[in-house]
């Protein structure tokens, strides 16, 4: 099972408690019919509280529903910096559910207390668009820059403001350890251990011209999680457009994305050992 503690780490609030408080549950279910039925059963058994009053948010759905909930809680703590810590507990009604576990009605508080713990932090993203707008967002799994037109863009990759590579291809990914179990590994990247303090960079369908032939090119690099990463569309052709995705949110007409690990938002993940993620 999955439990996440999410809270802002202020100077006078830097501790992360591993003790599950007395639970006041709030339930969030996806549109899946079985998830909706399970939500009704859980509410009848354990009762339901409002989002603001709840100590534990129960998420019924897949990884997408979980990511949406994590973002909701992160925004809640930005507005309520000293609000009590919430936990998020996921039950899988999706397809993959890498951070979810099978649905069970019984012994919910006991399963939360027995779960294994992981700590991870999301990525903070600053997005520069063609109209010079600057947008900010967070991503718990990955940030991608990918083409949004029929023509392949030229993307410059920088680490700490220093260019490390320029690729021509469909997509470049910056992944957290928890995100490496999803799109990043499907694109050919290795699963990153949760305690490694690393981020992953990975290209998708990239190539380099050689001898008048397009040769496949695979860019993959692990970097420390305390550096900044930048993706920039340096195509001279204005028709080679790109978009940036932060988990499930997509931003179009983008010039550049600047990415850093968010050190003010701490996430504690708890999962049953029989469904262990390494």
Coordinates of C-alpha atoms in Angstrom, one line a residue:
X1 CA 0.0 0.0 0.0
X2 CA 1.0 3.5 -0.5
X3 CA 1.2 6.4 2.0
X4 CA 2.7 9.7 1.3
X5 CA 3.4 12.5 3.9
X6 CA 3.6 15.8 2.1
X7 CA 4.5 19.0 3.8
X8 CA 6.5 22.2 3.3
X9 CA 9.9 22.1 5.2
X10 CA 10.3 25.5 6.8
X11 CA 13.2 26.6 9.0
X12 CA 11.2 26.0 12.1
X13 CA 9.6 22.9 10.7
X14 CA 12.2 20.6 9.3
X15 CA 11.2 17.3 10.9
X16 CA 9.4 14.5 9.1
X17 CA 7.3 12.4 11.4
X18 CA 7.1 8.7 10.7
X19 CA 4.2 8.2 13.1
X20 CA 0.8 7.9 11.6
X21 CA -1.6 10.1 13.5
X22 CA -5.2 9.2 14.4
X23 CA -6.8 9.0 11.0
X24 CA -9.6 11.2 9.7
X25 CA -10.1 9.9 6.2
X26 CA -10.9 11.8 3.0
X27 CA -11.6 9.8 -0.1
X28 CA -10.7 10.6 -3.7
X29 CA -11.7 8.1 -6.4
X30 CA -11.2 8.1 -10.2
X31 CA -14.1 7.8 -12.6
X32 CA -13.6 4.0 -12.7
X33 CA -16.8 2.2 -11.7
X34 CA -15.1 -0.2 -9.4
X35 CA -13.2 2.6 -7.7
X36 CA -16.4 4.5 -7.1
X37 CA -18.0 1.4 -5.6
X38 CA -15.0 0.8 -3.3
X39 CA -15.1 4.5 -2.3
X40 CA -18.7 4.0 -1.1
X41 CA -17.7 0.9 0.9
X42 CA -14.7 2.6 2.6
X43 CA -16.8 5.6 3.5
X44 CA -19.4 3.4 5.1
X45 CA -16.8 1.5 7.1
X46 CA -14.4 4.3 8.2
X47 CA -16.4 7.5 7.8
X48 CA -15.4 10.5 5.7
X49 CA -14.1 13.9 6.6
X50 CA -13.4 17.1 4.5
X51 CA -10.1 17.5 2.7
X52 CA -8.9 20.3 5.0
X53 CA -9.7 18.3 8.2
X54 CA -8.5 14.9 7.0
X55 CA -5.2 13.5 8.2
X56 CA -5.2 10.8 5.6
X57 CA -6.3 11.1 2.0
X58 CA -7.3 7.7 0.5
X59 CA -6.8 7.6 -3.3
X60 CA -8.7 5.0 -5.3
X61 CA -7.4 4.8 -8.9
X62 CA -4.2 4.6 -10.8
X63 CA -0.9 6.4 -10.8
X64 CA -2.5 9.3 -12.7
X65 CA -5.1 9.8 -9.9
X66 CA -2.3 9.7 -7.3
X67 CA -0.2 12.3 -9.1
X68 CA -3.2 14.6 -9.3
X69 CA -3.8 14.2 -5.6
X70 CA -0.1 14.8 -4.7
X71 CA -0.2 18.0 -6.7
X72 CA -3.5 19.1 -5.0
X73 CA -1.9 18.5 -1.6
X74 CA 1.3 20.4 -2.5
X75 CA -0.8 23.4 -3.6
X76 CA -2.7 23.1 -0.3
X77 CA 0.5 23.3 1.7
X78 CA 1.7 26.3 -0.3
X79 CA -1.4 28.2 0.8
X80 CA -1.4 26.7 4.3
X81 CA 2.2 26.4 5.3
X82 CA 1.6 25.3 8.9
X83 CA -1.3 23.0 8.3
X84 CA -1.1 19.5 9.9
X85 CA 0.7 16.8 7.9
X86 CA -1.5 14.7 5.7
X87 CA -0.9 11.2 4.5
X88 CA -2.0 9.8 1.1
X89 CA -2.8 6.1 0.8
X90 CA -3.3 4.7 -2.7
X91 CA -5.3 1.6 -3.7
X92 CA -4.9 0.4 -7.3
X93 CA -7.8 0.6 -9.7
X94 CA -5.7 1.6 -12.7
X95 CA -3.5 -0.3 -15.2
X96 CA 0.1 -0.1 -13.8
X97 CA -0.2 1.4 -10.3
X98 CA 3.6 1.4 -9.6
X99 CA 2.9 3.3 -6.4
X100 CA -0.4 1.7 -5.6
X101 CA -1.4 -1.6 -4.0
X102 CA -4.4 -3.9 -4.3
X103 CA -7.7 -2.7 -2.8
X104 CA -8.6 -4.2 0.6
X105 CA -11.4 -3.0 2.7
X106 CA -10.3 -4.4 6.1
X107 CA -7.6 -3.2 8.6
X108 CA -6.7 0.1 6.8
X109 CA -5.0 1.9 9.8
X110 CA -3.0 -1.3 10.6
X111 CA -1.7 -1.5 7.0
X112 CA -0.7 2.1 7.1
X113 CA 1.3 1.6 10.3
X114 CA 3.1 -1.6 8.9
X115 CA 4.1 -0.1 5.6
X116 CA 7.7 0.6 4.5
X117 CA 8.8 4.2 4.1
X118 CA 10.5 6.1 1.3
X119 CA 11.3 9.8 1.1
X120 CA 11.3 11.7 -2.2
X121 CA 11.0 15.2 -3.5
X122 CA 9.4 16.5 -6.7
X123 CA 10.9 18.7 -9.4
X124 CA 10.2 22.4 -9.6
X125 CA 9.9 23.6 -13.2
X126 CA 10.1 27.1 -14.6
X127 CA 8.7 27.2 -18.2
X128 CA 9.5 30.0 -20.7
X129 CA 7.0 30.3 -23.5
X130 CA 7.2 31.9 -26.9
X131 CA 5.2 34.9 -25.8
X132 CA 7.7 35.5 -22.9
X133 CA 5.4 34.2 -20.2
X134 CA 7.1 32.5 -17.3
X135 CA 5.1 29.7 -15.7
X136 CA 6.0 27.5 -12.7
X137 CA 4.9 24.0 -11.9
X138 CA 6.0 20.8 -10.1
X139 CA 6.4 17.3 -11.2
X140 CA 6.6 14.2 -9.0
X141 CA 7.5 11.7 -11.8
X142 CA 9.2 13.5 -14.7
X143 CA 9.5 16.6 -16.9
X144 CA 9.7 16.1 -20.6
X145 CA 10.4 18.4 -23.6
X146 CA 9.0 16.9 -26.8
X147 CA 8.1 17.9 -30.3
X148 CA 4.6 19.2 -30.9
X149 CA 4.9 19.5 -34.7
X150 CA 5.7 17.2 -37.6
X151 CA 9.3 18.4 -37.7
X152 CA 12.0 17.2 -35.2
X153 CA 13.4 20.0 -33.0
X154 CA 17.0 20.6 -31.9
X155 CA 17.1 20.6 -28.0
X156 CA 20.0 21.8 -26.0
X157 CA 20.6 20.1 -22.6
X158 CA 22.4 22.0 -19.9
X159 CA 23.4 21.1 -16.3
X160 CA 24.2 24.0 -14.0
X161 CA 24.0 26.3 -17.0
X162 CA 26.7 24.4 -18.9
X163 CA 25.7 22.6 -22.2
X164 CA 26.3 18.9 -21.9
X165 CA 24.6 17.8 -25.1
X166 CA 22.5 18.9 -28.1
X167 CA 20.1 16.3 -29.6
X168 CA 17.7 16.1 -32.5
X169 CA 14.8 13.9 -31.5
X170 CA 11.3 13.5 -30.3
X171 CA 11.8 13.9 -26.5
X172 CA 14.2 14.4 -23.7
X173 CA 13.2 13.3 -20.2
X174 CA 14.3 14.4 -16.7
X175 CA 13.1 11.8 -14.2
X176 CA 13.0 11.5 -10.4
X177 CA 13.7 8.1 -8.8
X178 CA 10.0 7.4 -8.3
X179 CA 9.3 8.4 -11.9
X180 CA 12.0 6.1 -13.3
X181 CA 9.6 3.2 -12.8
X182 CA 7.3 4.6 -15.5
X183 CA 7.9 6.5 -18.7
X184 CA 11.7 6.8 -18.1
X185 CA 12.3 3.1 -17.9
X186 CA 9.9 2.4 -20.8
X187 CA 12.1 4.8 -22.9
X188 CA 15.2 2.7 -22.1
X189 CA 16.4 4.2 -18.9
X190 CA 17.4 2.2 -15.8
X191 CA 15.3 2.2 -12.6
X192 CA 17.0 4.6 -10.2
X193 CA 17.2 3.4 -6.5
X194 CA 15.0 5.5 -4.2
X195 CA 17.9 6.5 -1.9
X196 CA 20.4 7.3 -4.6
X197 CA 20.0 11.2 -4.7
X198 CA 20.1 11.0 -8.5
X199 CA 18.0 12.3 -11.4
X200 CA 17.9 10.6 -14.8
X201 CA 18.2 12.2 -18.3
X202 CA 17.0 10.1 -21.2
X203 CA 16.4 10.8 -25.0
X204 CA 13.6 9.3 -27.0
X205 CA 14.0 8.7 -30.8
X206 CA 17.1 10.9 -31.2
X207 CA 19.4 10.8 -34.1
X208 CA 22.6 12.3 -35.5
X209 CA 23.4 12.8 -39.2
X210 CA 26.5 10.8 -40.3
X211 CA 27.7 10.2 -43.8
X212 CA 24.4 11.6 -45.1
X213 CA 22.5 9.0 -43.2
X214 CA 20.4 9.5 -40.0
X215 CA 22.0 7.4 -37.3
X216 CA 20.1 6.6 -34.0
X217 CA 21.6 8.3 -31.0
X218 CA 20.9 7.3 -27.4
X219 CA 21.5 9.9 -24.7
X220 CA 21.3 8.7 -21.1
X221 CA 22.9 10.2 -18.1
X222 CA 22.5 10.1 -14.3
X223 CA 23.2 13.4 -12.5
X224 CA 23.2 14.5 -8.8
X225 CA 19.8 15.7 -7.6
X226 CA 21.3 19.0 -6.3
X227 CA 22.0 20.5 -9.8
X228 CA 19.9 22.5 -12.1
X229 CA 18.8 21.1 -15.6
X230 CA 17.7 23.1 -18.6
X231 CA 16.1 22.0 -21.8
X232 CA 16.0 24.6 -24.6
X233 CA 14.6 24.5 -28.1
X234 CA 17.4 26.0 -30.3
X235 CA 15.8 25.2 -33.6
X236 CA 16.3 28.0 -36.2
X237 CA 13.1 26.8 -38.0
X238 CA 10.1 28.4 -36.3
X239 CA 8.0 25.4 -37.4
X240 CA 10.0 23.0 -35.1
X241 CA 7.8 23.5 -32.1
X242 CA 8.1 21.8 -28.7
X243 CA 5.9 21.3 -25.6
X244 CA 6.8 20.6 -22.0
X245 CA 4.9 18.0 -19.8
X246 CA 5.1 18.0 -16.0
X247 CA 3.6 14.7 -15.1
X248 CA 0.1 14.9 -16.6
X249 CA 0.1 18.7 -17.4
X250 CA 1.1 19.9 -20.9
X251 CA 2.4 23.3 -21.8
X252 CA 2.6 24.3 -25.5
X253 CA 4.6 26.9 -27.4
X254 CA 7.6 26.5 -25.1
X255 CA 11.1 27.8 -25.6
X256 CA 12.9 26.5 -22.5
X257 CA 12.3 24.6 -19.2
X258 CA 14.5 25.0 -16.1
X259 CA 14.3 22.1 -13.6
X260 CA 15.5 21.7 -10.0
X261 CA 14.7 19.4 -7.2
X262 CA 12.2 21.0 -4.9
X263 CA 13.9 21.1 -1.4
X264 CA 11.0 22.8 0.3
X265 CA 8.5 20.0 -0.4
X266 CA 9.2 16.7 1.3
X267 CA 7.3 13.5 0.5
X268 CA 7.2 10.4 2.6
X269 CA 6.1 7.2 0.8
X270 CA 5.0 4.1 2.7
X271 CA 4.4 0.8 0.9
X272 CA 3.8 -2.8 2.0
X273 CA 7.0 -4.9 1.9
X274 CA 5.3 -7.6 -0.2
X275 CA 4.9 -5.0 -2.9
X276 CA 8.3 -3.5 -2.3
X277 CA 9.8 -0.9 -4.7
X278 CA 13.6 -0.8 -4.5

